Each structure stands twice: as structure tokens, then as C-alpha cells.
mmCIF file of C-alpha atoms in Angstrom:
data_model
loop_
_atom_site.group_PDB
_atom_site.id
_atom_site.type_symbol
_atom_site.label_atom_id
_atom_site.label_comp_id
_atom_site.label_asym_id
_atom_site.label_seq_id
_atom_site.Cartn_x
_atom_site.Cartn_y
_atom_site.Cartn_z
ATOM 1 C CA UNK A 189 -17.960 -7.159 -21.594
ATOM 2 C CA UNK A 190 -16.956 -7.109 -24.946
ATOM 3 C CA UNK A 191 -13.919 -9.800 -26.066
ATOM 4 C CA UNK A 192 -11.283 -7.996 -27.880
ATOM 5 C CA UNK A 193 -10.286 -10.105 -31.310
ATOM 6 C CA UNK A 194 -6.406 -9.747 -31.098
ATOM 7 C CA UNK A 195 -4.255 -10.198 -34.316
ATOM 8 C CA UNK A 196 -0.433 -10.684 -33.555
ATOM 9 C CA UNK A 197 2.409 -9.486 -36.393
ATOM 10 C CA UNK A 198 5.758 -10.469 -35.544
ATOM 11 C CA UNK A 199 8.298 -12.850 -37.583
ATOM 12 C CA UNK A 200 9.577 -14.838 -34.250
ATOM 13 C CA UNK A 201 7.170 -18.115 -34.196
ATOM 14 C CA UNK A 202 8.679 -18.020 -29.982
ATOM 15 C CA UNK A 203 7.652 -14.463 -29.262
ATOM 16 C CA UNK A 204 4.267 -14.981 -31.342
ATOM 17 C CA UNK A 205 3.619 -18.022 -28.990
ATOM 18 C CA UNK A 206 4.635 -16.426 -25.827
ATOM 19 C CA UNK A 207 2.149 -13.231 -26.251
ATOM 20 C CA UNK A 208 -0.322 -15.139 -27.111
ATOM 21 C CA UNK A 209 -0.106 -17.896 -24.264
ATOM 22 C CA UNK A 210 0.615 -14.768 -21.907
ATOM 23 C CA UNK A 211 -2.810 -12.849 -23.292
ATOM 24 C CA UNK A 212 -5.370 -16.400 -23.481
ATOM 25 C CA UNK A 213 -4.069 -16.803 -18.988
ATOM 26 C CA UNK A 214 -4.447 -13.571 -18.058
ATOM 27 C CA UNK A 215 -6.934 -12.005 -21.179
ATOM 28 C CA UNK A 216 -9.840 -15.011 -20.888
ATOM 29 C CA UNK A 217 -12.873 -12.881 -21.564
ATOM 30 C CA UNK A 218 -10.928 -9.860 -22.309
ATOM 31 C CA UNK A 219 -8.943 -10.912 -25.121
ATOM 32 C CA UNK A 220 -9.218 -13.602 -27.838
ATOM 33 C CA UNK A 221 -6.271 -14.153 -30.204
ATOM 34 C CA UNK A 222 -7.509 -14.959 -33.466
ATOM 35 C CA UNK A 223 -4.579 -15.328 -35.527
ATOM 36 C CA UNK A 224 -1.028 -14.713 -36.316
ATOM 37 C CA UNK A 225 1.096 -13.535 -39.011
ATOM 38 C CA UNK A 226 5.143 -13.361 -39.955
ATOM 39 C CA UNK A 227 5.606 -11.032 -42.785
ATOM 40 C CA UNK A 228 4.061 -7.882 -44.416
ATOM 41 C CA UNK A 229 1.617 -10.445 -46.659
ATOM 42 C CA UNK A 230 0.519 -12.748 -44.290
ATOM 43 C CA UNK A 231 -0.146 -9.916 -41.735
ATOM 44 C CA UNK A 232 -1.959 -8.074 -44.497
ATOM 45 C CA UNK A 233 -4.363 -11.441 -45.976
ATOM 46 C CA UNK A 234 -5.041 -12.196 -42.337
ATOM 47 C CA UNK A 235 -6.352 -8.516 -41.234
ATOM 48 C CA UNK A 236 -8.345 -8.869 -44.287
ATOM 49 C CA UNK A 237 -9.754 -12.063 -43.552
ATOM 50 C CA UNK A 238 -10.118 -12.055 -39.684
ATOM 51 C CA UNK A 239 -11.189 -8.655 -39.234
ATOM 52 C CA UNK A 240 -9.395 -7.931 -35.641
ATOM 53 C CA UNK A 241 -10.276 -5.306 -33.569
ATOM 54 C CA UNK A 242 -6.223 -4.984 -32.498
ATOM 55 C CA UNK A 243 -3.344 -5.614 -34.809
ATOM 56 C CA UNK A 244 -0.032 -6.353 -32.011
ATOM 57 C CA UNK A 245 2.359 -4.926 -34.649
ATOM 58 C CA UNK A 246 6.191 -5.235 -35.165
ATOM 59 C CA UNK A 247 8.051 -2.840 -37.085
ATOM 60 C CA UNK A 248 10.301 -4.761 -38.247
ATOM 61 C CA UNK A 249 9.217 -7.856 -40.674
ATOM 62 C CA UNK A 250 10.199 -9.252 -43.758
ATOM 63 C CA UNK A 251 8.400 -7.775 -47.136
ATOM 64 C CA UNK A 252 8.495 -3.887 -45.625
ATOM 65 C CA UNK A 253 8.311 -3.681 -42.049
ATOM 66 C CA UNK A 254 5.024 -2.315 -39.952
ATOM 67 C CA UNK A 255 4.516 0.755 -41.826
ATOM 68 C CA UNK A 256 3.586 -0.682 -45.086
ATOM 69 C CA UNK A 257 1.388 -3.060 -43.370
ATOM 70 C CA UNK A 258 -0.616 -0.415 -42.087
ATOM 71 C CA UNK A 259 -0.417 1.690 -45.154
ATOM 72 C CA UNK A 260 -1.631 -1.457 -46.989
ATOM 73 C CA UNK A 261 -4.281 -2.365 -44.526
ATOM 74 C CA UNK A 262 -6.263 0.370 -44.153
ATOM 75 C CA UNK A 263 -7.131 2.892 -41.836
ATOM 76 C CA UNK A 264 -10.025 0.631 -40.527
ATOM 77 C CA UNK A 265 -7.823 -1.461 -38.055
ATOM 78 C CA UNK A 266 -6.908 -0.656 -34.810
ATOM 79 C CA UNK A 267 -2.666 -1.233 -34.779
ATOM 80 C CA UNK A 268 -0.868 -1.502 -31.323
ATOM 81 C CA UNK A 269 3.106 -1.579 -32.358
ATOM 82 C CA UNK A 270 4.940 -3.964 -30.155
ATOM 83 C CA UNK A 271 8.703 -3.602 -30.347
ATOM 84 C CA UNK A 272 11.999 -4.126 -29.473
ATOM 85 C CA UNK A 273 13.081 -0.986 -31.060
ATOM 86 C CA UNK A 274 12.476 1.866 -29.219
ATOM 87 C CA UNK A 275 13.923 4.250 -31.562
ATOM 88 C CA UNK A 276 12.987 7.695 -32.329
ATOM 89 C CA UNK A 277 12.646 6.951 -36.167
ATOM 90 C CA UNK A 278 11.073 3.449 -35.624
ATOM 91 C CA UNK A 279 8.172 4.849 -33.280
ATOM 92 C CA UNK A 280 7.251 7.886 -35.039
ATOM 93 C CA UNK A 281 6.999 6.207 -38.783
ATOM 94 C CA UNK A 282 4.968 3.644 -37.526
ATOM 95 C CA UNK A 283 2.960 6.513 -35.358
ATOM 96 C CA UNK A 284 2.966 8.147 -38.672
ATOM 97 C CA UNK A 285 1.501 5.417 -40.786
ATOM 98 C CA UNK A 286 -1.441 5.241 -38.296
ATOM 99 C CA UNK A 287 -0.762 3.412 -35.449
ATOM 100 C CA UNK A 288 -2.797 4.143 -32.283
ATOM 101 C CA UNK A 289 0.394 3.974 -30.048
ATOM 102 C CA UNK A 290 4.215 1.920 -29.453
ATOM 103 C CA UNK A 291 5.339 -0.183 -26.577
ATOM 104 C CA UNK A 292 7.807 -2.276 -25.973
ATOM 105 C CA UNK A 293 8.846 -6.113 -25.638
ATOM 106 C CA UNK A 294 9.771 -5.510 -22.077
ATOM 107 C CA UNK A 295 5.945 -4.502 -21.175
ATOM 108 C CA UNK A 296 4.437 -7.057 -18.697
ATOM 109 C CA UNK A 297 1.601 -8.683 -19.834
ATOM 110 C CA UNK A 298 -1.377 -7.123 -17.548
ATOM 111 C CA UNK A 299 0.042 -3.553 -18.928
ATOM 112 C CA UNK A 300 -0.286 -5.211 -22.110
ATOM 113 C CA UNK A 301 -3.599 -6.039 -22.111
ATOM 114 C CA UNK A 302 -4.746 -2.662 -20.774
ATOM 115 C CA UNK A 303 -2.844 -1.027 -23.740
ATOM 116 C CA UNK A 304 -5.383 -3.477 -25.986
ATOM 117 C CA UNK A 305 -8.445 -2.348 -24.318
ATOM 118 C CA UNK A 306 -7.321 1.995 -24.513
ATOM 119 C CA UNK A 307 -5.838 1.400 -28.417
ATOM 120 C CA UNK A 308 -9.440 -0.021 -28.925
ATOM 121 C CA UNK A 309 -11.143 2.440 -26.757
ATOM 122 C CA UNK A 310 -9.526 5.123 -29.218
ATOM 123 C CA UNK A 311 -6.578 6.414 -26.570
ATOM 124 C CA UNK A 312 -3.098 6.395 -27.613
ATOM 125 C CA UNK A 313 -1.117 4.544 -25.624
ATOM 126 C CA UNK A 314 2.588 4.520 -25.569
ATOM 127 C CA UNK A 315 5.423 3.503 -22.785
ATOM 128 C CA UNK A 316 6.614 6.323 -21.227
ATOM 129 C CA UNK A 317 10.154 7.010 -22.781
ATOM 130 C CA UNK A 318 8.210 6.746 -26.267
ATOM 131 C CA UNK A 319 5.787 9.251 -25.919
ATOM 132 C CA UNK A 320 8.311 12.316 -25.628
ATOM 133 C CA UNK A 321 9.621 11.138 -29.241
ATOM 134 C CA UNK A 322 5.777 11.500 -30.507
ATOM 135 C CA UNK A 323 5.488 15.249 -28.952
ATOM 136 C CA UNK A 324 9.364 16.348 -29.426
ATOM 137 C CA UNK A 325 7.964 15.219 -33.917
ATOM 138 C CA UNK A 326 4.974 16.721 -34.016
ATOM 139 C CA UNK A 327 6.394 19.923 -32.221
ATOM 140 C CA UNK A 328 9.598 20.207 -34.501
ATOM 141 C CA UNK A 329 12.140 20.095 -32.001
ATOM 142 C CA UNK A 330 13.642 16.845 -33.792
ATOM 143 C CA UNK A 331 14.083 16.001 -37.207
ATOM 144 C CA UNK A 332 13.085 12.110 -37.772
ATOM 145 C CA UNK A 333 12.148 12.531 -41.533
ATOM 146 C CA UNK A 334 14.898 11.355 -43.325
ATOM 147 C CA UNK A 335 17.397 8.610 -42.270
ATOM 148 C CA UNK A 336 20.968 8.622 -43.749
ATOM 149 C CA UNK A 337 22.173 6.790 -47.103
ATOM 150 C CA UNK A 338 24.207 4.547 -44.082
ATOM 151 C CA UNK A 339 21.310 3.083 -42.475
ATOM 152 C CA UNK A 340 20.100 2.702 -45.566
ATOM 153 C CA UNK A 341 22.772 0.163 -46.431
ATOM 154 C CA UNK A 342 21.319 -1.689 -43.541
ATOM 155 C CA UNK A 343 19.029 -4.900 -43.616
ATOM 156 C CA UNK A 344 15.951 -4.852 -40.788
ATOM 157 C CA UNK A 345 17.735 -7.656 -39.034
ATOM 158 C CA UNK A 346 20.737 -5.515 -38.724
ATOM 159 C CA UNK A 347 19.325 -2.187 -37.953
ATOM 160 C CA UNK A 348 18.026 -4.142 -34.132
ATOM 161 C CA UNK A 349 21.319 -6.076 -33.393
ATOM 162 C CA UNK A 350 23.079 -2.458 -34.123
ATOM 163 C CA UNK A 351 20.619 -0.795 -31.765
ATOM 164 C CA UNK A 352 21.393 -3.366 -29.071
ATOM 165 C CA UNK A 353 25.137 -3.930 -29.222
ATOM 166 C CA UNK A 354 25.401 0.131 -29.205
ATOM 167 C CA UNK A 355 23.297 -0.142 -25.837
ATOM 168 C CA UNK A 356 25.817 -2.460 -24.442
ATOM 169 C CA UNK A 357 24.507 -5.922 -24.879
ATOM 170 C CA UNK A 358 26.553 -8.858 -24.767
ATOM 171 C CA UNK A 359 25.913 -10.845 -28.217
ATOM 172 C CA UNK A 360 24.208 -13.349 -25.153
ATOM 173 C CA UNK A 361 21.454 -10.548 -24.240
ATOM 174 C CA UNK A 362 20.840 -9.761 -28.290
ATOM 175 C CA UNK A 363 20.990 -13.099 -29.128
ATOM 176 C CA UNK A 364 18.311 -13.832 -26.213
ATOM 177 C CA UNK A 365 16.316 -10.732 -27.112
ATOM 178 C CA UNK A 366 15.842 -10.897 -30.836
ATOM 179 C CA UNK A 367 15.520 -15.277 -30.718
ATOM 180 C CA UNK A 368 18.620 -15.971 -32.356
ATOM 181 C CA UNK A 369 22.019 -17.818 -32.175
ATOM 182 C CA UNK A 370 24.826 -16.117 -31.196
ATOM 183 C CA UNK A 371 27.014 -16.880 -33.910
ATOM 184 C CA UNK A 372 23.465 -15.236 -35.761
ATOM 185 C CA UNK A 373 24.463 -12.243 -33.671
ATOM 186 C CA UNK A 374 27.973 -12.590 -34.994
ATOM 187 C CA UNK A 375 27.609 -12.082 -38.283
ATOM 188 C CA UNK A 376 25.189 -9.233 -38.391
ATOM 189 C CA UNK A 377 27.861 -7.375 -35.757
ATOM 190 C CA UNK A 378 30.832 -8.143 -38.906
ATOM 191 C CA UNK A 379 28.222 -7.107 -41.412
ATOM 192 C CA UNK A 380 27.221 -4.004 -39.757
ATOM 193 C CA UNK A 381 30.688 -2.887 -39.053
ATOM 194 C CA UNK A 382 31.848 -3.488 -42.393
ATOM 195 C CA UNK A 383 28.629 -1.029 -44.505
ATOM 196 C CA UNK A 384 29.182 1.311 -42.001
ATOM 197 C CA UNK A 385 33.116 1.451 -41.959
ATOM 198 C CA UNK A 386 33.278 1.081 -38.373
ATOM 199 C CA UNK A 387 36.239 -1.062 -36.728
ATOM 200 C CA UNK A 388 34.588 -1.630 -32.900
ATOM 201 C CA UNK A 389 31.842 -1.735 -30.990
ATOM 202 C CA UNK A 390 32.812 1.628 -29.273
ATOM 203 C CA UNK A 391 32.793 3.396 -32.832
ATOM 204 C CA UNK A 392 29.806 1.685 -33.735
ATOM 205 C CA UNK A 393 27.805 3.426 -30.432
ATOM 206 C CA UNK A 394 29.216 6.530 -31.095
ATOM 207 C CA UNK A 395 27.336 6.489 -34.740
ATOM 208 C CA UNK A 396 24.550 5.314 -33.252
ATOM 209 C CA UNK A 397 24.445 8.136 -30.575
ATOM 210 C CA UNK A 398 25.169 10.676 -32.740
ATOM 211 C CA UNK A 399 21.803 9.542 -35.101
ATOM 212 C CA UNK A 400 19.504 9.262 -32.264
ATOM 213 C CA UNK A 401 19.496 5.685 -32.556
ATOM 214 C CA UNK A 402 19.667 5.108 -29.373
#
């Protein structure tokens, strides 16, 4: 059996660590992570120098975000998206920038490593809730092109605590979920509310839901 070179993108050093400890005890002669990267650079020097056969990509990172790593990378590499955003804009750009499918953080590890070996078998491989984004896109039925001048306003950082405090999460669960402090979580919520001229939390879902953005 071939052993799968694994590449993983994302710029939390904890979640980095955990998918790789999770793929070397339950990937040994499956998988081998070769590297790591935390930005759009470092994710683009080390594809260059390691040659992976699976990028595990975030699509959101410092310097551009997933997309541009692709675009800059080449349509040699093998990308795997791995997310906490399961947005309709966030899966199809990256989809659209050549990714061989989007899942999710909450994806258990053996499901994980199966989605390694089908990206690199050539399937496309997506969790389940994603994939009707992909074929609602590419049929027309939704329009995921262009993304209002008010999320524009908004950093990467802020675009995922948004999505996740219009879900309903406690500034506990986002703070848990995206590695940071809570008073982290804080100020993104105050910054958020303030581009987007929104006084609660309840307003701030209702944009959200009325985008698609969750």
C-alpha cells in the first residue's frame, strides 16, 4: 500500500497538532504527515518544497485565505479543505479554486483519513450538508458569486466568530472552537456589530440568515 504524504494548512499551532497526532495513531502506513504550514506563504514554500500528495486546507489564513493558496500552488496538488466554516460562499470558492472536496472540523478522524485516500484517488469528497451547496452552484439555483460591500468590511477572524455566534454559540463554544480566549471572542463580537451596524446578537443572525451565511 502506498503511504499518503499529508501536508496540513491551518493557522492554529493546537488544531495543526491535534490532526496530525490523530492521523500518525490511526493513519501508520496509510498516512505520513510531512509538514505543516500557518499562512498563505508558508503553505505555498512548503507544497513547493515537500511535494505532498494531500494539502488538509483551511480557508481561512492569514496572507489570503485557501483560495489563493491553491491559485498560487498549482493545479498539481491534491487540496482537501478542512473547515470550520461550512458556508455556502466559503465551500464553493475554495471548490472553485480547485479543491478536490470540503469537510468539516467536526469530521472524526477514521472519516478523515478515508476522505485522504478518495481526494487522492481523484473522488470528490465532501460532508454531506456541503455537497448540496456544490450542485445547488453549478446548477444556478443560488447565487454565491459576489459577497456584499458588508462582509467585505470584515476581517477572516471575524467573518467565523460571526458565523458561530449567529448559530447560537455561547462566546465559551466559539472561543473553544476557533482556539481562542473569550475576551478574543469579545472583541471580534463588538467589532462585528459595530461595521455591520448591528446592536445584538439577534440582529446580527438575522443578517447572517438572510446572506446564506449560515
Amino acid at each position: 500500500m502506498t503511504v499518503l504524504s499529508v501536508l496540513v494548512v491551518d493557522d492554529h499551532a493546537m488544531f495543526r497538532t491535534g490532526v496530525r497526532a490523530e492521523l500518525e495513531r490511526l493513519g501508520s502506513g496509510r498516512v505520513e504527515v510531512v509538514g505543516e504550514a500557518e499562512d498563505v506563504d508558508t503553505a505555498v514554500a512548503a507544497i513547493s518544497d515537500l511535494r505532498p500528495d494531500v494539502v488538509l486546507l483551511d480557508v481561512h489564513l492569514p496572507g489570503g485565505g485557501g483560495p489563493e493558496v491553491i491559485r498560487r500552488a498549482g493545479a498539481s496538488t491534491t487540496f482537501l479543505a478542512l473547515s470550520v466554516s461550512d458556508a455556502a460562499e466559503d465551500v464553493i470558492g475554495v471548490i472553485r479554486a480547485g479543491a478536490r472536496g470540503y469537510v468539516t472540523k467536526n469530521i472524526s478522524a477514521p472519516e478523515l483519513l478515508d476522505a485522504i485516500d478518495r481526494v487522492a484517488g481523484g473522488d470528490a469528497v465532501f460532508s454531506p450538508r456541503l455537497a448540496g451547496f456544490v450542485l445547488d452552484a453549478f446548477a444556478g439555483t443560488i447565487a454565491v458569486a459576489q459577497v456584499d460591500e458588508d462582509l467585505d468590511r470584515l476581517t477572516e477572524r471575524e467573518r467565523e466568530v460571526m458565523r458561530l455566534i449567529a448559530r447560537g454559540y455561547a462566546y465559551k463554544e466559539v472561543a473553544k472552537e476557533l482556539f481562542i480566549s473569550v475576551k478574543t471572542v469579545e472583541t471580534h463580537v463588538s467589532s462585528v456589530l459595530r461595521k455591520l451596524q448591528l446592536s445584538s446578537r439577534h440582529e446580527l443572525t438575522r443578517w447572517a440568515n438572510d446572506r446564506r451565511l449560515i
